[in-house]
Amino acid sequence: MANQYEHLLTAIDVGSAKTCALVAEITDNGLRYRGHGVAESRGTRKGVIVELEKAVGSIQKAVEQAEDLLGAPIERALVGVSGSHIRGLNSHGGITFGTRAREISREEIRAAVDKARAVSLPSDREILHLLPQEFILDEQAGVHDPLGMMAMRLEVRVHMVTAAASATQNVVTAVNKAGVHVDGTVFEPLACADSVLRADERELGVCLIDLGAGSTNIIVFQDGAVAHTAVIPIGGDHFTSDLSVGLCTPVSEAEKIKRLYGHAIATLIPEGNEVEVPSVGGRPSRLLSQRMMGEILEPRARELFEMLRDNLRHAGMLELCVTGMVFSGGGSRLPGILDIADSVLRRPVRLSWPTPLAKMPSELAEPEFATVLGMVFYGHRARIARGFHDERWSSRLKSMFVGKGA
């Protein structure tokens, strides 16, 4: 049984709407589905844990469901991190060897990366990922691995994903309290990319937009490396809240109405369509125009994509997204939302469908499960990198490149 555990990978996604645990087995033919569990998220808001015990209960429920299908206890897992506390920044650093070229060793690579990461961060922030974009040897850019090459100066450009230390630790604590050891944490869009992006998209330039319940996470790839990460503090829950207020109906009913009748473009809804809307305080239900719901949802959708456009433009990333925008997450299922994105961002858009695991039930092959599936693929690649490179620095260097295209 111990040997069997070594071939299992578990990922836990603690989202604002749902908590999901997924178990996969590493086989000679790749990854195979072994079990999963889904529970309604409680104790979280906008991707951050606000009530620890409630969050622990949701995690336990999802893990127990996965354990029932697996037929064994889950002891370790890779855990996703997201939320508006995430910040991304690019940095650059390097070292000079002297007037004569010399062979570059792991120590020099480490020194150059340490120079690049030596930026001043607030005391409450930590580096979640350090992702090299390229190495530069004597002004020759575009080098991916300089080990053994000759140069007088070695520079490196990196992208750093930083997080609020307390927010990350609260997720780890909640998973630990649920009885599962955390093997590592990953920024969720970085993992999601492994299940939805193609290698040519990463090379030419693409933006992955993970539209979750509490926030919208974005990650830009260019030349195969991560160029930009950010979080927009608007998600599917904001659309639901707008409906709840605008229709004077409970939040739970507004969520049902959004899923059944919601549309992000009001003019595409026939004027005569009516929907029964429950009232609050025991008052009788009312028949309201379905187009009214579109008139509530459309401004929020435009606001979201205008904020996203401005974020990308300010970072100089919008023009780099040559292949366009790829959407994942449950919020991307709202009818009409991709049309709004197309009109605001003026880039090609597509809804992503995650790469399935062997033997995986069809219900998981949906955009809302792209992140947890990507986490399993991400964890598998990281494990392969560690297995092929026994020396400490080589392993560390390869693991830092896991954000690159396959």
C-alpha positions as semicolon CSV with decimal commas, in nm:
position;residue;x (nm);y (nm);z (nm)
1;M;0,000;0,000;0,000
2;A;0,288;0,238;0,076
3;N;0,423;0,185;-0,275
4;Q;0,077;0,258;-0,414
5;Y;0,066;0,592;-0,231
6;E;0,387;0,695;-0,406
7;H;0,202;0,669;-0,738
8;L;-0,096;0,881;-0,631
9;L;-0,136;1,255;-0,681
10;T;-0,403;1,454;-0,498
11;A;-0,502;1,814;-0,569
12;I;-0,731;2,028;-0,355
13;D;-0,897;2,343;-0,492
14;V;-1,053;2,556;-0,217
15;G;-1,267;2,796;-0,417
16;S;-1,528;3,052;-0,321
17;A;-1,817;2,845;-0,461
18;K;-1,694;2,487;-0,435
19;T;-1,415;2,286;-0,278
20;C;-1,284;2,002;-0,493
21;A;-1,043;1,716;-0,422
22;L;-0,913;1,507;-0,713
23;V;-0,696;1,195;-0,698
24;A;-0,500;1,060;-0,996
25;E;-0,269;0,761;-1,028
26;I;0,063;0,778;-1,213
27;T;0,081;0,485;-1,456
28;D;0,315;0,386;-1,739
29;N;0,061;0,535;-1,981
30;G;0,019;0,865;-1,796
31;L;-0,230;0,982;-1,535
32;R;-0,547;0,789;-1,452
33;Y;-0,847;0,910;-1,254
34;R;-0,896;0,742;-0,915
35;G;-1,154;0,956;-0,736
36;H;-1,286;1,300;-0,659
37;G;-1,510;1,486;-0,420
38;V;-1,695;1,818;-0,443
39;A;-1,845;2,016;-0,157
40;E;-2,004;2,358;-0,129
41;S;-1,743;2,604;-0,005
42;R;-1,817;2,758;0,333
43;G;-1,598;3,000;0,523
44;T;-1,436;3,151;0,213
45;R;-1,490;3,482;0,039
46;K;-1,319;3,614;-0,276
47;G;-1,073;3,326;-0,268
48;V;-0,966;3,392;0,093
49;I;-1,058;3,193;0,404
50;V;-1,257;3,407;0,647
51;E;-1,396;3,134;0,878
52;L;-1,144;2,859;0,937
53;E;-1,365;2,586;1,087
54;K;-1,627;2,616;0,813
55;A;-1,355;2,594;0,547
56;V;-1,211;2,287;0,721
57;G;-1,553;2,123;0,711
58;S;-1,586;2,180;0,334
59;I;-1,240;2,038;0,273
60;Q;-1,313;1,732;0,489
61;K;-1,636;1,665;0,301
62;A;-1,468;1,683;-0,042
63;V;-1,175;1,469;0,075
64;E;-1,403;1,205;0,228
65;Q;-1,597;1,172;-0,099
66;A;-1,270;1,124;-0,288
67;E;-1,150;0,870;-0,031
68;D;-1,471;0,668;-0,073
69;L;-1,407;0,636;-0,447
70;L;-1,035;0,577;-0,398
71;G;-1,089;0,315;-0,130
72;A;-0,798;0,450;0,074
73;P;-0,719;0,752;0,294
74;I;-0,577;1,069;0,139
75;E;-0,269;1,177;0,330
76;R;-0,096;1,439;0,109
77;A;-0,205;1,694;-0,149
78;L;-0,106;1,986;-0,368
79;V;-0,319;2,289;-0,276
80;G;-0,424;2,582;-0,494
81;V;-0,391;2,947;-0,394
82;S;-0,580;3,237;-0,552
83;G;-0,760;3,555;-0,453
84;S;-0,721;3,931;-0,480
85;H;-0,414;3,926;-0,253
86;I;-0,203;3,778;-0,536
87;R;0,041;4,014;-0,707
88;G;0,278;3,949;-0,996
89;L;0,592;4,140;-1,091
90;N;0,882;4,106;-1,332
91;S;1,241;4,147;-1,223
92;H;1,588;4,135;-1,374
93;G;1,932;4,068;-1,231
94;G;2,272;3,932;-1,318
95;I;2,637;3,880;-1,234
96;T;2,965;3,954;-1,413
97;F;3,250;3,700;-1,410
98;G;3,532;3,925;-1,531
99;T;3,708;4,003;-1,856
100;R;3,728;3,641;-1,972
101;A;3,442;3,403;-2,052
102;R;3,396;3,108;-1,818
103;E;3,179;2,802;-1,801
104;I;2,850;2,865;-1,620
105;S;2,783;2,636;-1,325
106;R;2,479;2,586;-1,106
107;E;2,628;2,821;-0,847
108;E;2,644;3,107;-1,100
109;I;2,288;3,040;-1,210
110;R;2,176;3,048;-0,848
111;A;2,362;3,374;-0,789
112;A;2,202;3,541;-1,093
113;V;1,853;3,428;-0,991
114;D;1,915;3,550;-0,635
115;K;2,008;3,892;-0,776
116;A;1,683;3,901;-0,974
117;R;1,471;3,803;-0,675
118;A;1,633;4,059;-0,446
119;V;1,343;4,305;-0,461
120;S;1,191;4,479;-0,164
121;L;0,861;4,323;-0,060
122;P;0,634;4,424;0,229
123;S;0,689;4,211;0,539
124;D;0,348;4,046;0,504
125;R;0,416;3,913;0,151
126;E;0,596;3,603;0,030
127;I;0,711;3,471;-0,307
128;L;0,478;3,192;-0,417
129;H;0,655;3,125;-0,750
130;L;0,984;3,237;-0,902
131;L;0,950;3,173;-1,276
132;P;1,251;3,241;-1,502
133;Q;1,151;3,385;-1,837
134;E;1,490;3,381;-2,006
135;F;1,863;3,394;-1,940
136;I;2,088;3,647;-2,115
137;L;2,452;3,560;-2,188
138;D;2,669;3,856;-2,290
139;E;2,359;4,033;-2,425
140;Q;2,243;3,721;-2,610
141;A;1,883;3,677;-2,497
142;G;1,645;3,382;-2,525
143;V;1,854;3,118;-2,345
144;H;1,642;2,874;-2,142
145;D;1,913;2,680;-1,961
146;P;2,266;2,828;-1,952
147;L;2,428;2,541;-1,761
148;G;2,767;2,457;-1,916
149;M;2,762;2,751;-2,160
150;M;3,039;3,016;-2,177
151;A;2,994;3,385;-2,096
152;M;3,148;3,686;-1,920
153;R;2,809;3,806;-1,787
154;L;2,498;3,610;-1,694
155;E;2,161;3,782;-1,652
156;V;1,812;3,646;-1,593
157;R;1,461;3,785;-1,629
158;V;1,207;3,635;-1,388
159;H;0,841;3,666;-1,307
160;M;0,752;3,648;-0,939
161;V;0,408;3,559;-0,812
162;T;0,367;3,696;-0,460
163;A;0,092;3,635;-0,208
164;A;-0,018;3,755;0,133
165;A;0,164;3,519;0,369
166;S;-0,133;3,499;0,607
167;A;-0,383;3,413;0,331
168;T;-0,161;3,133;0,199
169;Q;-0,095;2,998;0,548
170;N;-0,466;2,995;0,629
171;V;-0,531;2,768;0,330
172;V;-0,248;2,537;0,439
173;T;-0,377;2,537;0,797
174;A;-0,731;2,451;0,686
175;V;-0,611;2,157;0,475
176;N;-0,388;2,036;0,760
177;K;-0,679;2,056;1,004
178;A;-0,881;1,847;0,758
179;G;-0,621;1,573;0,808
180;V;-0,418;1,620;0,490
181;H;-0,051;1,718;0,469
182;V;0,024;1,993;0,216
183;D;0,304;1,892;-0,020
184;G;0,306;2,231;-0,191
185;T;0,103;2,531;-0,302
186;V;0,046;2,663;-0,654
187;F;-0,109;2,977;-0,800
188;E;-0,420;2,827;-0,955
189;P;-0,406;2,981;-1,306
190;L;-0,047;2,857;-1,344
191;A;-0,174;2,504;-1,284
192;C;-0,493;2,557;-1,484
193;A;-0,281;2,639;-1,787
194;D;-0,155;2,281;-1,788
195;S;-0,505;2,153;-1,864
196;V;-0,630;2,410;-2,115
197;L;-0,348;2,583;-2,304
198;R;-0,167;2,457;-2,611
199;A;0,208;2,485;-2,659
200;D;0,174;2,711;-2,964
201;E;-0,050;2,951;-2,769
202;R;0,211;2,982;-2,493
203;E;0,484;3,051;-2,747
204;L;0,298;3,310;-2,957
205;G;0,128;3,486;-2,664
206;V;-0,196;3,410;-2,482
207;C;-0,396;3,524;-2,181
208;L;-0,572;3,265;-1,966
209;I;-0,871;3,411;-1,780
210;D;-1,003;3,197;-1,495
211;L;-1,341;3,345;-1,409
212;G;-1,417;3,205;-1,065
213;A;-1,686;3,279;-0,812
214;G;-1,491;3,525;-0,596
215;S;-1,243;3,678;-0,840
216;T;-1,100;3,655;-1,191
217;N;-0,741;3,530;-1,216
218;I;-0,533;3,609;-1,524
219;I;-0,199;3,480;-1,648
220;V;-0,020;3,578;-1,969
221;F;0,230;3,352;-2,147
222;Q;0,471;3,479;-2,411
223;D;0,764;3,293;-2,567
224;G;0,663;2,992;-2,358
225;A;0,711;3,167;-2,024
226;V;0,490;3,352;-1,776
227;A;0,498;3,724;-1,857
228;H;0,222;3,858;-1,630
229;T;-0,014;3,754;-1,352
230;A;-0,292;3,948;-1,184
231;V;-0,628;3,913;-1,011
232;I;-0,937;4,119;-1,090
233;P;-1,161;4,144;-0,779
234;I;-1,481;4,057;-0,967
235;G;-1,619;3,705;-1,007
236;G;-1,940;3,514;-1,060
237;D;-2,065;3,592;-0,709
238;H;-2,075;3,963;-0,799
239;F;-2,309;3,887;-1,090
240;T;-2,529;3,688;-0,850
241;S;-2,527;3,968;-0,593
242;D;-2,629;4,222;-0,857
243;L;-2,926;4,003;-0,952
244;S;-3,021;3,955;-0,588
245;V;-3,033;4,331;-0,527
246;G;-3,182;4,423;-0,863
247;L;-3,459;4,162;-0,847
248;C;-3,513;4,179;-0,468
249;T;-3,469;3,804;-0,433
250;P;-3,257;3,588;-0,201
251;V;-2,898;3,524;-0,311
252;S;-2,961;3,150;-0,342
253;E;-3,255;3,215;-0,577
254;A;-3,054;3,474;-0,772
255;E;-2,785;3,209;-0,835
256;K;-3,047;2,967;-0,971
257;I;-3,196;3,237;-1,193
258;K;-2,851;3,332;-1,324
259;R;-2,776;2,972;-1,417
260;L;-3,114;2,908;-1,579
261;Y;-3,203;3,239;-1,743
262;G;-2,900;3,466;-1,722
263;H;-2,752;3,629;-2,034
264;A;-2,481;3,894;-2,054
265;I;-2,633;4,067;-2,359
266;A;-2,977;4,208;-2,287
267;T;-3,074;4,276;-2,650
268;L;-3,038;3,907;-2,737
269;I;-3,320;3,816;-2,494
270;P;-3,671;3,819;-2,649
271;E;-3,876;4,102;-2,500
272;G;-4,176;3,884;-2,418
273;N;-3,988;3,630;-2,203
274;E;-4,086;3,632;-1,835
275;V;-3,938;3,451;-1,536
276;E;-4,095;3,374;-1,198
277;V;-3,881;3,542;-0,931
278;P;-3,919;3,454;-0,561
279;S;-3,949;3,748;-0,323
280;V;-3,800;3,806;0,021
281;G;-3,978;3,815;0,354
282;G;-4,246;3,564;0,260
283;R;-4,397;3,785;-0,009
284;P;-4,546;3,616;-0,317
285;S;-4,333;3,549;-0,625
286;R;-4,346;3,785;-0,922
287;L;-4,321;3,750;-1,299
288;L;-4,039;3,972;-1,428
289;S;-3,895;4,028;-1,773
290;Q;-3,599;3,807;-1,855
291;R;-3,449;4,101;-2,045
292;M;-3,439;4,291;-1,713
293;M;-3,191;4,028;-1,589
294;G;-2,972;4,086;-1,890
295;E;-2,983;4,460;-1,822
296;I;-2,846;4,387;-1,473
297;L;-2,577;4,140;-1,582
298;E;-2,444;4,321;-1,889
299;P;-2,298;4,628;-1,711
300;R;-2,114;4,403;-1,463
301;A;-1,968;4,197;-1,749
302;R;-1,849;4,509;-1,929
303;E;-1,697;4,645;-1,608
304;L;-1,507;4,319;-1,553
305;F;-1,354;4,315;-1,901
306;E;-1,278;4,687;-1,901
307;M;-1,083;4,636;-1,577
308;L;-0,909;4,335;-1,728
309;R;-0,827;4,528;-2,047
310;D;-0,687;4,819;-1,848
311;N;-0,477;4,584;-1,635
312;L;-0,324;4,418;-1,942
313;R;-0,273;4,748;-2,123
314;H;-0,104;4,911;-1,823
315;A;0,134;4,614;-1,797
316;G;0,209;4,629;-2,170
317;M;0,060;4,282;-2,218
318;L;-0,249;4,337;-2,431
319;E;-0,055;4,355;-2,758
320;L;0,138;4,038;-2,664
321;C;-0,179;3,826;-2,653
322;V;-0,150;3,736;-3,023
323;T;-0,354;3,415;-3,001
324;G;-0,618;3,581;-2,784
325;M;-0,798;3,502;-2,462
326;V;-0,876;3,155;-2,324
327;F;-1,152;3,131;-2,063
328;S;-1,195;2,877;-1,784
329;G;-1,392;2,868;-1,460
330;G;-1,762;2,838;-1,388
331;G;-1,827;3,209;-1,449
332;S;-1,726;3,172;-1,812
333;R;-2,037;2,959;-1,874
334;L;-2,270;3,261;-1,856
335;P;-2,428;3,295;-2,205
336;G;-2,307;3,602;-2,390
337;I;-2,008;3,671;-2,167
338;L;-1,753;3,571;-2,433
339;D;-1,922;3,808;-2,679
340;I;-1,880;4,092;-2,427
341;A;-1,515;3,994;-2,382
342;D;-1,463;3,995;-2,758
343;S;-1,615;4,344;-2,798
344;V;-1,418;4,498;-2,508
345;L;-1,081;4,323;-2,544
346;R;-1,083;4,302;-2,927
347;R;-0,895;3,975;-2,923
348;P;-0,997;3,622;-3,028
349;V;-1,172;3,440;-2,744
350;R;-1,247;3,076;-2,674
351;L;-1,398;2,876;-2,390
352;S;-1,156;2,608;-2,269
353;W;-1,236;2,243;-2,214
354;P;-0,981;2,075;-1,986
355;T;-0,768;1,781;-2,096
356;P;-0,932;1,474;-1,937
357;L;-0,769;1,205;-1,729
358;A;-0,803;0,843;-1,836
359;K;-1,115;0,681;-1,684
360;M;-1,239;1,023;-1,569
361;P;-1,617;1,071;-1,536
362;S;-1,762;1,304;-1,797
363;E;-1,897;1,545;-1,534
364;L;-1,540;1,665;-1,466
365;A;-1,475;1,760;-1,830
366;E;-1,613;2,110;-1,774
367;P;-1,448;2,456;-1,748
368;E;-1,523;2,478;-1,375
369;F;-1,296;2,178;-1,310
370;A;-1,008;2,297;-1,531
371;T;-0,811;2,426;-1,232
372;V;-0,815;2,112;-1,019
373;L;-0,735;1,899;-1,326
374;G;-0,450;2,132;-1,415
375;M;-0,315;2,100;-1,061
376;V;-0,282;1,725;-1,106
377;F;-0,096;1,770;-1,437
378;Y;0,121;2,039;-1,279
379;G;0,206;1,816;-0,982
380;H;0,293;1,529;-1,216
381;R;0,536;1,743;-1,418
382;A;0,698;1,875;-1,102
383;R;0,744;1,519;-0,977
384;I;0,902;1,416;-1,309
385;A;1,140;1,714;-1,288
386;R;1,250;1,611;-0,940
387;G;1,293;1,248;-1,044
388;F;1,520;1,321;-1,337
389;H;1,739;1,568;-1,148
390;D;1,872;1,445;-0,817
391;E;2,105;1,734;-0,739
392;R;1,942;2,007;-0,533
393;W;1,997;2,306;-0,759
394;S;1,917;2,123;-1,082
395;S;1,586;2,012;-0,932
396;R;1,513;2,364;-0,815
397;L;1,595;2,512;-1,155
398;K;1,373;2,264;-1,339
399;S;1,087;2,317;-1,094
400;M;1,106;2,692;-1,155
401;F;1,050;2,627;-1,523
402;V;0,728;2,428;-1,472
403;G;0,532;2,728;-1,598
404;K;0,676;2,677;-1,946
405;G;0,498;2,502;-2,229
406;A;0,543;2,131;-2,284
